[in-house]
CSV table of C-alpha atoms in Angstrom, one decimal:
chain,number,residue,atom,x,y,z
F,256,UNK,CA,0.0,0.0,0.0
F,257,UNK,CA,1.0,3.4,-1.2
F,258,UNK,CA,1.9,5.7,2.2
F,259,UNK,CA,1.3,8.4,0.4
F,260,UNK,CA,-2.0,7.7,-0.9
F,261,UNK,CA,-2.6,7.3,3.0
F,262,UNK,CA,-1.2,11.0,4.1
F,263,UNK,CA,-3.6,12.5,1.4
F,264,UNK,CA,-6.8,10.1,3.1
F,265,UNK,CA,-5.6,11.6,6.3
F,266,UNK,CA,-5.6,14.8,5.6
F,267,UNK,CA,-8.6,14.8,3.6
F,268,UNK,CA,-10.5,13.4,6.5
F,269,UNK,CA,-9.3,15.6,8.5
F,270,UNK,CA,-10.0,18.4,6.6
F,271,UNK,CA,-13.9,17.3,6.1
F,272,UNK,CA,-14.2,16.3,9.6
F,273,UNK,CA,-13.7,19.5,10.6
F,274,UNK,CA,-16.0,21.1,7.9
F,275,UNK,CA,-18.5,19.2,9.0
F,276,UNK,CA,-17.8,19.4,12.9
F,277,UNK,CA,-18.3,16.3,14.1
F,278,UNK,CA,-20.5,16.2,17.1
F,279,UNK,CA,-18.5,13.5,19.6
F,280,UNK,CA,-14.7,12.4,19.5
F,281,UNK,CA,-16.6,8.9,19.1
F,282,UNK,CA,-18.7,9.4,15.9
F,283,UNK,CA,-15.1,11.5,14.5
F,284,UNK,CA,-13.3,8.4,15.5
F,285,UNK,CA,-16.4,5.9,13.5
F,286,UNK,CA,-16.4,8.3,10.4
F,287,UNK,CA,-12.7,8.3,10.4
F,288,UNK,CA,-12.3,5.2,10.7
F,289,UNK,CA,-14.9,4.0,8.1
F,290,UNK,CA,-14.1,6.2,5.5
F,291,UNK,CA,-10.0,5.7,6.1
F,292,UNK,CA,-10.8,1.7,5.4
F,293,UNK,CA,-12.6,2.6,2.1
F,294,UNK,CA,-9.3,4.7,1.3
F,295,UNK,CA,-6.8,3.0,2.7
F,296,UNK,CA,-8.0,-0.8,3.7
F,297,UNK,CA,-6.9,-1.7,7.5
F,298,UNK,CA,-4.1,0.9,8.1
F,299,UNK,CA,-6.6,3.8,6.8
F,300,UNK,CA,-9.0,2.6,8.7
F,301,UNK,CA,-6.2,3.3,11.8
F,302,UNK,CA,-5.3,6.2,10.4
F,303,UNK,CA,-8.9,7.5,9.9
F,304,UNK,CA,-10.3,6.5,13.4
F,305,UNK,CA,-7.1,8.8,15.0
F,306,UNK,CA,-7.9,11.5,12.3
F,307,UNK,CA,-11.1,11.4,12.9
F,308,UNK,CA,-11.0,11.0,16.7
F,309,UNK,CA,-8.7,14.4,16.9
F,310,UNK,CA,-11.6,16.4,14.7
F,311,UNK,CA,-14.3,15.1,16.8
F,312,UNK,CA,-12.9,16.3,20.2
F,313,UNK,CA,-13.1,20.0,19.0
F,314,UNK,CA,-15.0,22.2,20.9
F,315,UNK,CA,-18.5,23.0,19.2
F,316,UNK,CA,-19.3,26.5,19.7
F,317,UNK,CA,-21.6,28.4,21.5
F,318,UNK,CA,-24.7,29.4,20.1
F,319,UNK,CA,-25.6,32.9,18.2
F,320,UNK,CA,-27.8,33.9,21.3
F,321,UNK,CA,-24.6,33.2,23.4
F,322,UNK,CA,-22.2,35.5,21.4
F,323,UNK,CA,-24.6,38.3,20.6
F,324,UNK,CA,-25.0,38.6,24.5
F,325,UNK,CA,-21.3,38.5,25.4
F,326,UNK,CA,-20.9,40.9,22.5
F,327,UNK,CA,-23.1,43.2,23.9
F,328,UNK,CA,-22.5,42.8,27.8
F,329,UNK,CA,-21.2,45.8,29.3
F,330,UNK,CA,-17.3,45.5,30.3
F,331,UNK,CA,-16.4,45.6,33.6
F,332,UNK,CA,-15.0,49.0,35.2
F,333,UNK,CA,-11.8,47.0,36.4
F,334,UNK,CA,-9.7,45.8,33.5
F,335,UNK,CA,-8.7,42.3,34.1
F,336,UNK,CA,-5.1,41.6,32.4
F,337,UNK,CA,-3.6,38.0,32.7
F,338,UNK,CA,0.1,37.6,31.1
F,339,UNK,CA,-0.9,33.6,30.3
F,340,UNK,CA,-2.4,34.1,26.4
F,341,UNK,CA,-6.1,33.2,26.5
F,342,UNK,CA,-6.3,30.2,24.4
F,343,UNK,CA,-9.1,28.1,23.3
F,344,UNK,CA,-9.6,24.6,25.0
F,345,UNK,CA,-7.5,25.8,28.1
F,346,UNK,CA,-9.1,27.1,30.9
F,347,UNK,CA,-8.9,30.7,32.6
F,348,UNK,CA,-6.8,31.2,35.5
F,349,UNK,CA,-8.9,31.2,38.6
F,350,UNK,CA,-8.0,35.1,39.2
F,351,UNK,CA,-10.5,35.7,36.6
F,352,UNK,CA,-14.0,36.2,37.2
F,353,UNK,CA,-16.3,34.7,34.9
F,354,UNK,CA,-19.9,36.0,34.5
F,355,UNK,CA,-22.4,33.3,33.6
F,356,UNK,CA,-24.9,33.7,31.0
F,357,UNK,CA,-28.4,34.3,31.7
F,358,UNK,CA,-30.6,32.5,29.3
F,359,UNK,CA,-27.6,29.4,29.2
F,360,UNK,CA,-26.2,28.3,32.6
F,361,UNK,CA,-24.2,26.2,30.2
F,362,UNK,CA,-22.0,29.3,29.4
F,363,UNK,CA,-20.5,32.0,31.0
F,364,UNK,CA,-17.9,34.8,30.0
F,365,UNK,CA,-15.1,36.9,30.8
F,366,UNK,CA,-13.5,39.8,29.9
F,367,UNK,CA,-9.4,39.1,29.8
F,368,UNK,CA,-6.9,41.3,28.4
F,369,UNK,CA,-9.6,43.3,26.3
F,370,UNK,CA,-10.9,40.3,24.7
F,371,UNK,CA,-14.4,38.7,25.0
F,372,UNK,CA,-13.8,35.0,26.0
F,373,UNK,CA,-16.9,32.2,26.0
F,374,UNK,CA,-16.5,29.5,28.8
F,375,UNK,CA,-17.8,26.8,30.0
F,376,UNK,CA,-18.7,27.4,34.2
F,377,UNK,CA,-17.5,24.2,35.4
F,378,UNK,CA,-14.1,23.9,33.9
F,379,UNK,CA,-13.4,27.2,33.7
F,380,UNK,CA,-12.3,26.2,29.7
F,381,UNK,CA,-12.0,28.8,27.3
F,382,UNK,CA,-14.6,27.8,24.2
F,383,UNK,CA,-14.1,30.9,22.0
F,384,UNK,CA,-12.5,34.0,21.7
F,385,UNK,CA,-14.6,36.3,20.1
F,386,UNK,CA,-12.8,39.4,18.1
């Protein structure tokens, strides 16, 4: 088998996983792996189930409602500053106060370094950074 016809499988998957954003790491990992064996026989199937599993662990985001209010929220009077860079899929430091959002207890928000940053409460994890 041609590893190169196996790098180009990969990366196609991986580029339509994430066009398509998959909903689980488990149903990434399935589609990977499914359409890696129709590529690649066994070792795309491998190949495709990490590929895919990778994709499917990214974080979906928030809905419109969500950023349109965090958007529109007034900022704070105290600027908060951090010197860690606010990066998606890490979480805040615990210095920062998040806010949650009132119509989704499933999010909440912060205002770090004069950005707008979508979190979930319980993890503290940052899920967008809006610009």
């Amino acid at each position: 088998m041609d590893i190169k016809a196996v790098g180009i499988a990969a990366s196609l998957l991986l580029a339509s996983t994430s066009a398509f954003a998959q909903s689980s790491t488990v149903t990434g990992a399935a589609g990977g792996a499914a359409a890696g064996a129709v590529v690649g026989g066994p070792v795309g199937a491998a190949v495709g189930g990490i590929v895919g599993g990778v994709a499917g662990s990214v974080i979906d985001p928030p809905p419109q409602k969500v950023v349109t209010y965090v958007q529109q929220a007034p900022a704070p009077t105290k600027r908060v500053v951090v010197k860690e860079k606010v990066v998606v899929g890490q979480p805040l430091p615990e210095t920062v106060v998040v806010t949650p959002v009132p119509d989704d207890p499933k999010y909440a928000y912060a205002i770090v370094n004069d950005e707008r940053v979508i979190v979930e409460p319980s993890s503290r994890k940052v899920i967008q950074v809006l610009q």
